[in-house]
Every structure is written in C-alpha cells, then in structure tokens.
Amino acid sequence: SPPAGASPGSGALSPFDRRLKRKQKNWAALQAEPAKCDYLREEVGGAAAGGPGRPPRPGEVGGALTVGTFPLALDVGSGRGYIAQHLTKETIEKLIQVDIAENALKNAVESEIPTVSVVADEEFLPFKEDTFDLVVSSLSLHWVNDLPKAFREIHQVLKPDGVFIGAMFGGDTLYELRCSLQLAELEREGGFSPHVSPFTAVSDLGHLLSRAGFNTLTMDTDEIQVNYPGLFEVMEDLQGKCMGESNCSWNRKPLLHRDTMLAAAAIYREMYGNSDGSVPATFQIFYMIGWKFHESQAKPAQRGSATVSFGDLAKIDGLLSRGKK
C-alpha cells in the first residue's frame, strides 16, 4: 500500500492532492488551543457516538452502539479523537485510531478507552480482513479520492456481523460560501474555479454502501448552521487556522483577487446575511450505518411465502377491534 499521504495521480479519478491534505491537517493540529476550533467536529463526533452519557434519539446513528460490547474498534480518519472521547470502555474494549496526519494523533484528546494510533492513509487501510467488530468515521471521508474503494476496504476489515458507523459532509455544505464566490468571480473575472471541495449527494451514499457489501443500511441527514461576522471569518475558520478544511483539489485556484473577495463578502451578506449583521454557514451532515453480512442476521422471507395479501391490510383495524371485544 502507498505510504500515508500518497496519491495515485491527479485528475478526474483522483480529484484531491492527499499530500497537501496531510500538510493542511498537520498544520491545523499544531495551532494554539485547537479545541476552540473543534466545535463542529465535536458535535458531529458526539452525535455519531450517541452522545456523552445519554440514550440516542430515535433514528440517531449512535443508537447502534447500544447493542452490546465491541472488543476491537477502528476509527478511520480519527483526527484528534472526536468520536473516542464520547465512547466508554463498557462499549469499546480497544480502539485503533488511524489518520493521515501524525500531528493530529499526537495531540489527541483523552479517552478512557485503551487506544493505539496508526499513521496511515484512509484510502489504504493497513489491516487484515475480518479484524474489527466496529468501524467508525467522522468528517474525514469527504477527502478520499475513491469513496467506493474506501467503503469496500472498511467492509473488508470488518468481521461478519460487524457494523460501520459514519458521518460525512453532504452536498449542500457551505452552499452560501460557494454561491457567493462563484457570483463574485463571474462578475469580476468572467469565470470561476472551485474553491470549496465537491461533496457527495445523499442519494449516492446508500448505493455506494450497498455495492461495497453492507446491508441493513440506515441513513440520516442533519444540518448545522454556524454564524460568523462575515465571509473572511468563514474562510479563516475553514482553513488551517482551525479545521484544516482548506480545499486540496488538484484544480483549485491558488489565490483570489482582493476585489473579488470584497465582492464575494458583499454578495454573501446581501443574499444570506442575518438581521444582526452576521452571516450563516451551513454544514450538511450525512450519518450512515451499515452491517457486514452474517448467517445469524435476519433474512427476508422467500418470495411467495406470504400468507396475507396487500389487499388484506385494509382489514387489519377491523380484525384488531373484534379481537379486543
């Protein structure tokens, strides 16, 4: 497997420069008081894990962690451990944290679970087949070049009846910023380049997970809106200063002209601004659960084995009411 940060090439099949992404995440992990900038990852990591010390809400992905104990778990793209801090040793006996950025692993938040850190690219998991009882991933997979392959690798390293719980940014993430930058560039420069990473549509996720071999899929979506003083603060927060979410697409434009940035800031405030002068930035989150097949799992009944037709369903209320008399 290629070393951490390696990219097989550039272009349509490999849209992201993984070496650059590793540098961005390493730099962000070394900034002073990174916890002040981790609010988004903290919130999503807590939701994916079911939240600290509370039962999961109906439909919440973290509900899968209430089904029992997982002897060995893997966190793909763990960063500073945004999921691990919300897990307990009653649920997870041992956790392997994998990330492309060694500085993020070195500065991981404390967890009561015994953990092992491995520097590796999420695109090339260095583990044997049928190793883990649970695989989790939060806000990392949107930067992989080959998402179908990443899902297949996660499925491969899971044991039969193992579960994958993931969270990633969705297609509507940062639509306010994207639209403002594009309109400003069209106006000032006669064209535009991508300044925000492309994101996956929710309609694609279930298909990709199913093709990777997962079954009993559960999908959920959520939106988190964060208010900022203006466009410049949004971009500063996204870049290495906080999240390490700078664009690392091969076709990214290196710099924006000052006039274009000022125009984009004015468009942002005009189109989306709040009454108090702040501007919103929307983050769409996709949550997903998928299980690896095992013989013990419930199977659908064979075709033709039904004893009640769809036409009989309308009679159920009457049958129940007669049964209560």
Tab-separated table of C-alpha atoms in Angstrom:
chain	number	residue	atom	x	y	z
A	1	SER	CA	0.000	0.000	0.000
A	2	PRO	CA	1.178	3.546	-0.668
A	3	PRO	CA	2.560	5.482	2.315
A	4	ALA	CA	0.475	7.973	4.229
A	5	GLY	CA	-0.294	10.963	2.062
A	6	ALA	CA	0.377	9.219	-1.220
A	7	SER	CA	-1.846	9.960	-4.186
A	8	PRO	CA	-2.046	7.753	-7.232
A	9	GLY	CA	-2.242	10.778	-9.504
A	10	SER	CA	-4.255	13.834	-10.391
A	11	GLY	CA	-7.333	14.369	-12.493
A	12	ALA	CA	-10.919	13.148	-12.549
A	13	LEU	CA	-10.130	9.814	-10.891
A	14	SER	CA	-8.059	11.443	-8.134
A	15	PRO	CA	-9.533	14.910	-7.522
A	16	PHE	CA	-7.667	15.577	-4.266
A	17	ASP	CA	-3.996	16.147	-3.512
A	18	ARG	CA	-3.611	13.878	-0.494
A	19	ARG	CA	-0.079	15.088	0.293
A	20	LEU	CA	-1.401	18.649	0.546
A	21	LYS	CA	-4.317	17.498	2.714
A	22	ARG	CA	-1.859	15.820	5.077
A	23	LYS	CA	0.127	19.075	5.367
A	24	GLN	CA	-3.056	21.071	5.996
A	25	LYS	CA	-4.253	18.727	8.757
A	26	ASN	CA	-0.809	18.547	10.369
A	27	TRP	CA	-0.545	22.342	10.411
A	28	ALA	CA	-4.044	22.765	11.849
A	29	ALA	CA	-3.318	20.247	14.615
A	30	LEU	CA	-0.374	22.342	15.836
A	31	GLN	CA	-2.276	25.611	16.200
A	32	ALA	CA	-2.719	27.109	19.649
A	33	GLU	CA	-5.832	25.981	21.509
A	34	PRO	CA	-7.220	23.785	18.715
A	35	ALA	CA	-10.144	22.796	20.950
A	36	LYS	CA	-11.664	26.263	20.408
A	37	CYS	CA	-12.000	25.458	16.715
A	38	ASP	CA	-13.253	21.891	17.034
A	39	TYR	CA	-16.875	22.710	17.821
A	40	LEU	CA	-18.198	21.218	14.573
A	41	ARG	CA	-16.176	18.004	14.781
A	42	GLU	CA	-17.027	17.690	18.480
A	43	GLU	CA	-20.754	17.962	17.804
A	44	VAL	CA	-20.765	15.511	14.892
A	45	GLY	CA	-18.459	13.082	16.710
A	46	GLY	CA	-20.791	13.125	19.708
A	47	ALA	CA	-23.843	12.507	17.530
A	48	ALA	CA	-22.152	9.618	15.708
A	49	ALA	CA	-21.242	8.056	19.058
A	50	GLY	CA	-24.694	8.552	20.521
A	51	GLY	CA	-23.629	11.482	22.657
A	52	PRO	CA	-21.925	11.550	26.059
A	53	GLY	CA	-23.873	9.602	28.653
A	54	ARG	CA	-27.312	9.891	27.124
A	55	PRO	CA	-29.569	7.477	25.251
A	56	PRO	CA	-29.672	8.077	21.493
A	57	ARG	CA	-32.623	9.879	19.974
A	58	PRO	CA	-34.916	7.886	17.659
A	59	GLY	CA	-33.155	7.454	14.319
A	60	GLU	CA	-29.796	8.593	15.664
A	61	VAL	CA	-26.879	6.715	14.197
A	62	GLY	CA	-25.230	6.287	17.569
A	63	GLY	CA	-28.078	4.001	18.591
A	64	ALA	CA	-26.133	1.146	17.010
A	65	LEU	CA	-23.625	1.425	19.840
A	66	THR	CA	-26.244	0.359	22.372
A	67	VAL	CA	-26.451	-3.192	21.031
A	68	GLY	CA	-23.516	-4.576	23.036
A	69	THR	CA	-19.774	-4.519	23.560
A	70	PHE	CA	-17.250	-4.255	20.733
A	71	PRO	CA	-13.894	-5.850	21.648
A	72	LEU	CA	-11.930	-4.103	18.860
A	73	ALA	CA	-12.918	-0.935	17.014
A	74	LEU	CA	-11.328	1.203	14.296
A	75	ASP	CA	-11.699	4.978	13.867
A	76	VAL	CA	-10.923	5.907	10.243
A	77	GLY	CA	-9.671	9.482	9.932
A	78	SER	CA	-9.836	9.954	13.680
A	79	GLY	CA	-8.141	13.350	13.807
A	80	ARG	CA	-7.778	14.341	17.466
A	81	GLY	CA	-10.244	11.669	18.592
A	82	TYR	CA	-13.606	13.376	18.169
A	83	ILE	CA	-15.535	10.113	18.459
A	84	ALA	CA	-13.309	8.368	21.025
A	85	GLN	CA	-13.943	10.945	23.740
A	86	HIS	CA	-17.668	10.124	23.629
A	87	LEU	CA	-17.204	6.350	23.915
A	88	THR	CA	-16.820	4.283	27.079
A	89	LYS	CA	-14.824	1.190	27.890
A	90	GLU	CA	-18.111	-0.560	28.647
A	91	THR	CA	-18.885	-0.269	24.930
A	92	ILE	CA	-15.421	-0.396	23.304
A	93	GLU	CA	-12.658	-2.515	24.803
A	94	LYS	CA	-9.867	-1.322	22.477
A	95	LEU	CA	-9.734	1.342	19.767
A	96	ILE	CA	-7.329	1.764	16.843
A	97	GLN	CA	-7.168	5.380	15.621
A	98	VAL	CA	-5.994	5.922	12.033
A	99	ASP	CA	-5.258	9.285	10.461
A	100	ILE	CA	-3.134	10.662	7.657
A	101	ALA	CA	-1.779	13.429	9.923
A	102	GLU	CA	0.610	12.362	12.666
A	103	ASN	CA	0.262	15.696	14.494
A	104	ALA	CA	-3.466	15.131	14.942
A	105	LEU	CA	-2.800	11.747	16.541
A	106	LYS	CA	-0.081	13.175	18.797
A	107	ASN	CA	-2.493	15.845	20.048
A	108	ALA	CA	-5.484	13.529	20.520
A	109	VAL	CA	-7.929	14.293	23.324
A	110	GLU	CA	-8.018	11.921	26.269
A	111	SER	CA	-10.258	8.867	26.250
A	112	GLU	CA	-10.928	6.228	28.880
A	113	ILE	CA	-10.633	3.542	26.181
A	114	PRO	CA	-7.223	1.946	25.523
A	115	THR	CA	-6.171	3.330	22.129
A	116	VAL	CA	-3.440	2.680	19.571
A	117	SER	CA	-2.536	5.335	16.969
A	118	VAL	CA	-1.570	4.378	13.419
A	119	VAL	CA	-0.436	6.913	10.805
A	120	ALA	CA	-1.940	5.716	7.533
A	121	ASP	CA	-3.960	6.969	4.610
A	122	GLU	CA	-7.673	6.340	4.982
A	123	GLU	CA	-7.648	5.255	1.335
A	124	PHE	CA	-5.301	2.330	2.080
A	125	LEU	CA	-6.179	0.655	5.392
A	126	PRO	CA	-3.231	-1.481	6.577
A	127	PHE	CA	-5.296	-4.189	8.311
A	128	LYS	CA	-6.229	-7.793	7.602
A	129	GLU	CA	-9.660	-8.916	6.541
A	130	ASP	CA	-12.232	-9.636	9.283
A	131	THR	CA	-10.303	-7.772	12.008
A	132	PHE	CA	-12.701	-5.279	13.624
A	133	ASP	CA	-16.067	-5.569	15.345
A	134	LEU	CA	-16.826	-1.906	14.684
A	135	VAL	CA	-15.533	0.790	12.310
A	136	VAL	CA	-16.393	4.465	12.836
A	137	SER	CA	-15.512	7.547	10.806
A	138	SER	CA	-16.461	11.179	11.307
A	139	LEU	CA	-15.913	14.042	8.840
A	140	SER	CA	-12.943	12.501	7.071
A	141	LEU	CA	-14.197	10.509	4.093
A	142	HIS	CA	-15.130	13.578	2.019
A	143	TRP	CA	-11.413	13.990	1.272
A	144	VAL	CA	-10.738	10.494	-0.095
A	145	ASN	CA	-10.204	10.162	-3.845
A	146	ASP	CA	-12.064	6.880	-4.234
A	147	LEU	CA	-15.054	6.694	-1.883
A	148	PRO	CA	-16.360	3.363	-3.268
A	149	LYS	CA	-12.939	1.801	-2.635
A	150	ALA	CA	-12.817	3.294	0.881
A	151	PHE	CA	-16.206	1.731	1.678
A	152	ARG	CA	-15.027	-1.620	0.278
A	153	GLU	CA	-11.901	-1.522	2.449
A	154	ILE	CA	-13.942	-0.691	5.550
A	155	HIS	CA	-16.264	-3.587	4.744
A	156	GLN	CA	-13.291	-5.894	4.243
A	157	VAL	CA	-11.645	-5.180	7.599
A	158	LEU	CA	-14.939	-5.681	9.471
A	159	LYS	CA	-15.767	-9.063	10.947
A	160	PRO	CA	-19.008	-10.720	9.809
A	161	ASP	CA	-21.879	-9.060	11.695
A	162	GLY	CA	-19.610	-6.062	12.294
A	163	VAL	CA	-21.029	-2.570	11.908
A	164	PHE	CA	-19.815	0.621	10.218
A	165	ILE	CA	-20.993	3.963	11.614
A	166	GLY	CA	-20.015	7.035	9.624
A	167	ALA	CA	-20.620	10.766	9.312
A	168	MET	CA	-19.525	12.936	6.409
A	169	PHE	CA	-20.263	16.316	4.873
A	170	GLY	CA	-23.145	16.379	2.393
A	171	GLY	CA	-23.652	18.114	-0.923
A	172	ASP	CA	-25.331	21.255	0.459
A	173	THR	CA	-22.417	22.048	2.779
A	174	LEU	CA	-21.259	25.684	2.529
A	175	TYR	CA	-23.675	26.479	-0.294
A	176	GLU	CA	-23.727	30.138	0.824
A	177	LEU	CA	-19.949	30.467	0.506
A	178	ARG	CA	-19.817	28.552	-2.778
A	179	CYS	CA	-22.534	30.659	-4.418
A	180	SER	CA	-21.057	33.973	-3.221
A	181	LEU	CA	-17.563	33.138	-4.516
A	182	GLN	CA	-18.865	31.943	-7.876
A	183	LEU	CA	-21.042	35.016	-8.441
A	184	ALA	CA	-18.182	37.352	-7.475
A	185	GLU	CA	-15.706	35.621	-9.784
A	186	LEU	CA	-18.149	35.634	-12.680
A	187	GLU	CA	-18.730	39.341	-12.153
A	188	ARG	CA	-15.106	40.404	-11.638
A	189	GLU	CA	-13.107	37.810	-13.597
A	190	GLY	CA	-15.507	36.409	-16.190
A	191	GLY	CA	-15.378	32.830	-14.862
A	192	PHE	CA	-14.907	30.821	-11.692
A	193	SER	CA	-12.833	27.995	-10.255
A	194	PRO	CA	-13.796	25.601	-7.440
A	195	HIS	CA	-12.821	26.979	-4.046
A	196	VAL	CA	-14.870	24.521	-1.997
A	197	SER	CA	-14.423	20.758	-2.211
A	198	PRO	CA	-17.126	18.784	-4.036
A	199	PHE	CA	-19.327	16.745	-1.704
A	200	THR	CA	-21.326	13.537	-2.103
A	201	ALA	CA	-25.102	13.534	-2.587
A	202	VAL	CA	-27.165	11.527	-0.108
A	203	SER	CA	-28.817	9.679	-2.991
A	204	ASP	CA	-25.415	8.176	-3.856
A	205	LEU	CA	-24.418	7.029	-0.372
A	206	GLY	CA	-26.853	4.159	0.054
A	207	HIS	CA	-25.957	2.835	-3.398
A	208	LEU	CA	-22.221	3.023	-2.674
A	209	LEU	CA	-22.571	1.285	0.699
A	210	SER	CA	-24.734	-1.431	-0.799
A	211	ARG	CA	-22.257	-2.030	-3.627
A	212	ALA	CA	-19.473	-2.296	-1.038
A	213	GLY	CA	-21.350	-5.205	0.568
A	214	PHE	CA	-23.141	-3.541	3.500
A	215	ASN	CA	-26.699	-4.460	4.380
A	216	THR	CA	-29.388	-3.290	6.832
A	217	LEU	CA	-28.493	0.282	5.948
A	218	THR	CA	-29.667	3.305	7.946
A	219	MET	CA	-29.247	6.831	6.576
A	220	ASP	CA	-29.943	10.147	8.262
A	221	THR	CA	-29.231	13.796	7.476
A	222	ASP	CA	-28.807	16.874	9.628
A	223	GLU	CA	-27.824	20.495	9.153
A	224	ILE	CA	-25.633	22.539	11.467
A	225	GLN	CA	-25.611	26.290	10.943
A	226	VAL	CA	-22.786	28.407	12.341
A	227	ASN	CA	-22.929	32.215	12.325
A	228	TYR	CA	-19.829	34.274	11.548
A	229	PRO	CA	-19.089	38.021	11.399
A	230	GLY	CA	-18.501	37.741	7.641
A	231	LEU	CA	-17.104	35.770	4.705
A	232	PHE	CA	-13.480	36.322	5.689
A	233	GLU	CA	-14.061	34.747	9.100
A	234	VAL	CA	-15.788	31.765	7.456
A	235	MET	CA	-12.804	31.135	5.202
A	236	GLU	CA	-10.298	31.706	8.009
A	237	ASP	CA	-12.101	29.153	10.165
A	238	LEU	CA	-12.222	26.574	7.382
A	239	GLN	CA	-8.572	26.912	6.529
A	240	GLY	CA	-5.630	25.668	8.546
A	241	LYS	CA	-6.286	28.047	11.442
A	242	CYS	CA	-8.991	25.727	12.726
A	243	MET	CA	-10.478	22.888	10.793
A	244	GLY	CA	-7.763	22.038	8.285
A	245	GLU	CA	-10.554	22.108	5.700
A	246	SER	CA	-8.723	24.096	3.024
A	247	ASN	CA	-9.506	22.975	-0.487
A	248	CYS	CA	-6.968	20.423	-1.747
A	249	SER	CA	-8.474	19.753	-5.179
A	250	TRP	CA	-5.870	19.467	-7.920
A	251	ASN	CA	-7.794	22.046	-10.000
A	252	ARG	CA	-8.135	24.590	-7.208
A	253	LYS	CA	-7.267	28.209	-7.947
A	254	PRO	CA	-4.339	29.246	-5.707
A	255	LEU	CA	-5.435	32.828	-4.952
A	256	LEU	CA	-8.476	35.056	-5.183
A	257	HIS	CA	-8.052	38.690	-6.165
A	258	ARG	CA	-8.761	41.169	-3.387
A	259	ASP	CA	-11.530	42.879	-5.389
A	260	THR	CA	-13.174	39.500	-5.962
A	261	MET	CA	-13.019	38.655	-2.257
A	262	LEU	CA	-14.569	42.009	-1.295
A	263	ALA	CA	-17.326	41.489	-3.854
A	264	ALA	CA	-17.963	37.960	-2.565
A	265	ALA	CA	-18.204	39.250	1.006
A	266	ALA	CA	-20.783	41.851	-0.072
A	267	ILE	CA	-22.788	39.243	-2.017
A	268	TYR	CA	-22.675	36.848	0.932
A	269	ARG	CA	-24.037	39.472	3.300
A	270	GLU	CA	-26.662	40.698	0.829
A	271	MET	CA	-28.007	37.240	-0.100
A	272	TYR	CA	-27.711	35.378	3.190
A	273	GLY	CA	-26.964	37.902	5.958
A	274	ASN	CA	-28.749	37.749	9.309
A	275	SER	CA	-30.556	40.735	10.813
A	276	ASP	CA	-27.749	41.195	13.360
A	277	GLY	CA	-25.120	41.616	10.630
A	278	SER	CA	-23.658	38.108	10.867
A	279	VAL	CA	-23.700	35.557	8.051
A	280	PRO	CA	-24.613	31.844	8.285
A	281	ALA	CA	-22.502	28.925	7.097
A	282	THR	CA	-24.451	25.705	6.650
A	283	PHE	CA	-22.870	22.285	7.125
A	284	GLN	CA	-24.952	19.355	5.898
A	285	ILE	CA	-24.100	16.097	7.658
A	286	PHE	CA	-24.880	12.612	6.373
A	287	TYR	CA	-24.976	9.868	9.016
A	288	MET	CA	-24.874	6.208	7.962
A	289	ILE	CA	-24.912	2.715	9.444
A	290	GLY	CA	-24.162	-0.482	7.553
A	291	TRP	CA	-23.671	-4.069	8.711
A	292	LYS	CA	-21.481	-6.804	7.270
A	293	PHE	CA	-23.444	-9.929	6.487
A	294	HIS	CA	-23.510	-12.868	8.893
A	295	GLU	CA	-25.634	-16.026	8.808
A	296	SER	CA	-27.251	-15.109	12.125
A	297	GLN	CA	-28.765	-11.922	10.719
A	298	ALA	CA	-32.461	-11.878	9.922
A	299	LYS	CA	-33.209	-12.726	6.307
A	300	PRO	CA	-36.168	-11.598	4.191
A	301	ALA	CA	-38.831	-14.249	3.702
A	302	GLN	CA	-38.767	-16.167	0.456
A	303	ARG	CA	-40.821	-14.786	-2.384
A	304	GLY	CA	-44.309	-16.293	-2.441
A	305	SER	CA	-44.292	-17.309	1.215
A	306	ALA	CA	-46.671	-14.546	2.381
A	307	THR	CA	-49.942	-15.666	3.949
A	308	VAL	CA	-51.634	-12.239	3.791
A	309	SER	CA	-52.097	-10.159	0.654
A	310	PHE	CA	-51.687	-6.387	0.425
A	311	GLY	CA	-55.445	-6.203	-0.089
A	312	ASP	CA	-55.981	-7.738	3.354
A	313	LEU	CA	-54.033	-4.955	5.077
A	314	ALA	CA	-57.081	-2.709	4.958
A	315	LYS	CA	-58.950	-5.225	7.125
A	316	ILE	CA	-56.383	-5.215	9.960
A	317	ASP	CA	-58.081	-2.472	12.004
A	318	GLY	CA	-61.354	-4.379	11.932
A	319	LEU	CA	-59.728	-7.639	12.919
A	320	LEU	CA	-57.924	-5.978	15.831
A	321	SER	CA	-61.036	-4.262	17.113
A	322	ARG	CA	-63.009	-7.508	17.045
A	323	GLY	CA	-60.203	-9.225	18.920
A	324	LYS	CA	-60.478	-6.717	21.769
A	325	LYS	CA	-64.154	-7.393	22.393
